[in-house]
Amino acid sequence: MLRAGSVVTCIACKNLLPSRMGVKFRVPLQKLHPLSRAIHHRYSANNNPQRPPHCSAARHYTSLSRLPMRPLKSRSGGHGYQQHRSFLVARLAARLLKLRYILLGSAVGGGYTAKKTYDEWKDMLPDMSQYTWIVPDFVWELSENIDLGKLASALPELEEIAKLLPDMEKIRENFTFLKSLLSSETTGESTLRATDIPPTSAAMSDSSDKQFKKSSDKEKVDQLQEELLRTQLKYQRMLERLEKENKELRKVVLQKDDKGIHQRKVKKSLIDMYSEVLDILSDYDSNYNTQDHLPRVVVVGDQSAGKTSVLEMIAQARIFPRGSGEMMTRSPVKVTLSEGPHHVAMFKDSTREFDLGKEEDLAALRHEIELRMRKSVKEGQTVSAETISLSVKGPGIQRMVLVDLPGVISTVTAGMAADTKETIFSISKAYMQNPNAIILCIQDGSVDAERSIVTDLVSQMDPQGKRTIFVLTKVDLAEKNLASPSRIQQIVEGKLFPMKALGYFAVVTGKGSSNESIDSIKDYEEDFFQSSRLLRDGMLKAHQVTTKNLSLAVSDCFWKMVRESVEQQADAFKASRFNLETEWKNNYPRLRELDRNELYEKAKNEILDEVISLSQVTTKHWESILQKKLWERVSTHVIENIYLPAAQSMNSGTFNTTVDIKLKQWTDKQLPHKALEVAWETLQEEFARFMAEYKGKDQDDIFDKLKEAVKDESIKRHKWNERAMDSLRVIQHNALEDRSITDKSQWDAAIQFMEETLQSRLKDTDSVIADMVGPDWKQRWLSWKNRTPEQHTRNETKNELERLLKLHEDHTAYLANDEVTTVRKNLEARGVEVDPILIKDTWHQLYRRHFLQKALLHCNLCRRGFYYYQRHFVDSELECNDVVLFWRIQRMLAITANTLRQQLTNTEVRRLEKNVKEVLEDFGEDTEKKVQLITGRRVQLAEDLKKVREIQEKLEAFIEALHKEK
């Protein structure tokens, strides 16, 4: 490229310059042909300006470049020279003609290039038609819905407004006359005092003239005041008419905007964003380090002073429950007021909208508020500190957040809790001690001011009166009852009470009837102040009366306080968030910040996974563990109550008869119950085992208490199907009735089962006998253990009874009385005093061991008895009926285990899973339960972090919207 001035030009621009010019002088880019500049910009835009191409490396040729000179052939002779000159002239003419076509082609090419560049720039511009949805639809249709010409014609003309204005010249003349009159009176009095003794007739005439002048001057002053009042009322009516029209227009616009809610995302209003922050803080402030100093309007006053009525006038609806002299406000009610197309109310935790224009919805809203208040009050209490959050929207409502507190009382009456007065004071102080809270102090004007309690309380919390607004209610009754109306003037001027305030207002909240509508109360209030001497005599100023002026003043004060303090509060929460995040990083660096609800959901999923694992247990495992547990539960009964009594018989018929009777009684009464108990315990143990085995490196110990509670509650709720017992009894009875052993393998299995059972019982019996008699001689010598006197007595008794068994190996299970006496006398002869009961107890264990040893020997003999069994033991001295008994018991255990397994897998596991889900759902809805079961500093820290972040984010969004509104 070449340099032209300070601008880099491309090769195409270079070729436009004559070749003879070279590069010895510079030509600014602005002096080039416009087409050349356009080509230059297009060409140079595709090159890197930091790496210009080297012109010397390669020569670029275009249609405008100078053609290279051909070498001339050698010329000889004049004729050749003349021909050469003619040839040069012809070639020069051809060059000139060719230059014309070159210029024409360049112009056409440059025009095409410029058009192409314009098209590319046009394509680069974004399609703004895609963003028309940003502008609301009602803006495009505003002229169609609103007749602007009609609106302009409805407004008064400037000449009419000028006519309504007072005649300033006339007022100036009157004031001048009054001033001159007062000055003349002063000089007249001084002259009168200076005169020695005027004539009597002259004095009388002068006094009469002065009296006439004073009366005429007083009439003029009264006329001026009346004229000013009439003018003010005219302005007031005009403003009200304009505001009413403006309200209707705004309602139309809001309704039009409301129709487009589903077409675009709705943006929350400023007051709604602020109210959300206050709701979060009200739920969290009790456990939070950073104090909540966000502004809100706190409505306080004596009981029945008209607090609720004032708030209803501001909200433009009778939304609160009412009672005659009874305490109705039992808990704080936070009311968020905002403007909207429809007059509706809604609770924070509900989606139902109450239409405040319908009386049935108003009654339902009042009833719901009363129910919530009574529900929030704990048993034995009268008031509660729990806040009820309510939002009210409607056309023309001033935006603010008010908190209606229970009325302050001086005496606790019957039916109230003993600490009601102190509780109300503590609730009121908790709200008023916020340095940014606006205190709306309500005073009943119809009672003596000295009976007020709330004024002293407000003076304590805000002694300078920098955030207090005083409201005097029931001014109509006060004017009627008070002998001196100036007392009202002293109240609203702040001269009667020691408390100070930002402003003083006087309002009328109706005639005292609960059936009055808001519109009728407004009309009554307006009519009263128009005819009241308080306003006519100048005791009250116009801006100090009516609830409308009050709501405007409170709203202005509220938003001023918000703008002054909200950023400071946001900084405080930001610092608190930093501290909490630092603590988490230092203590739990590898754990996610899960709050209590998120931890509960995680634990819930783990528990459901563990319950589902029960359905994956194999059939073999279920039947094996059920059969083993069932035999452990019933083995003692089978041995002690069935096998041992039946074995005392001398023949097989008696043995089988006794066994059948005992088994039938057992099956009818105990066996099904025992089987279901075993199945239920097995299900519980398997459930607990899966929950315990689920623990791994990712298992969180913080869930242990929750899982244990879920397991216990699920088991407590689970009830086994009662119909299963009847079917199980029939199955067990049929299994025990079967005596047919079909093959040798079943016989061997019964022999093994019997042998294992007898050996286990024999081992247990030997252990019991060893504990009874104490250590033997080896343990005494090697372990230095000695027998106790009781063990010595039992050992001597055992030796005596063993000698008896050796003499009578076929002895029955019970000792006769004479045998007991014989044993006792033999022991006494050796100097051992023994009790007959001890002898019987020792005999029971010794005979049990003797019987089990004999049964094991008989079991070994029956190993080869399957052949005799098939022949029903005919012509054989071997009888193995006890083996058949154990085979019947073993088969019953297998069939019972299979039946219980089917019932577990098909019914009970699913019912248990259902119970677990229900328990988890119930625990999830119970906040207190979750707080009890999921605890610890880690949980609390995560909760704090979540709340602080939410508060900070909402505050920042609110501050951003607040700045935009400015």
mmCIF file of C-alpha atoms in Angstrom, residues 636 639-640 644 761-762 764-765 843-853:
data_model
loop_
_atom_site.group_PDB
_atom_site.id
_atom_site.type_symbol
_atom_site.label_atom_id
_atom_site.label_comp_id
_atom_site.label_asym_id
_atom_site.label_seq_id
_atom_site.Cartn_x
_atom_site.Cartn_y
_atom_site.Cartn_z
ATOM 1 C CA THR A 636 -38.780 -74.053 72.431
ATOM 2 C CA ILE A 639 -39.439 -79.308 72.084
ATOM 3 C CA GLU A 640 -40.909 -78.549 75.484
ATOM 4 C CA LEU A 644 -41.015 -84.104 75.189
ATOM 5 C CA ARG A 761 -30.679 -77.968 72.764
ATOM 6 C CA LEU A 762 -28.173 -80.276 74.432
ATOM 7 C CA ASP A 764 -27.825 -75.054 75.823
ATOM 8 C CA THR A 765 -28.750 -77.521 78.568
ATOM 9 C CA TRP A 843 -33.866 -82.678 88.040
ATOM 10 C CA HIS A 844 -35.571 -80.863 85.146
ATOM 11 C CA GLN A 845 -32.260 -79.886 83.600
ATOM 12 C CA LEU A 846 -30.618 -83.260 84.253
ATOM 13 C CA TYR A 847 -33.515 -85.209 82.798
ATOM 14 C CA ARG A 848 -33.607 -82.858 79.813
ATOM 15 C CA ARG A 849 -29.945 -83.593 79.107
ATOM 16 C CA HIS A 850 -30.526 -87.312 79.618
ATOM 17 C CA PHE A 851 -33.475 -87.264 77.224
ATOM 18 C CA LEU A 852 -31.640 -85.294 74.537
ATOM 19 C CA GLN A 853 -28.673 -87.696 74.701
#
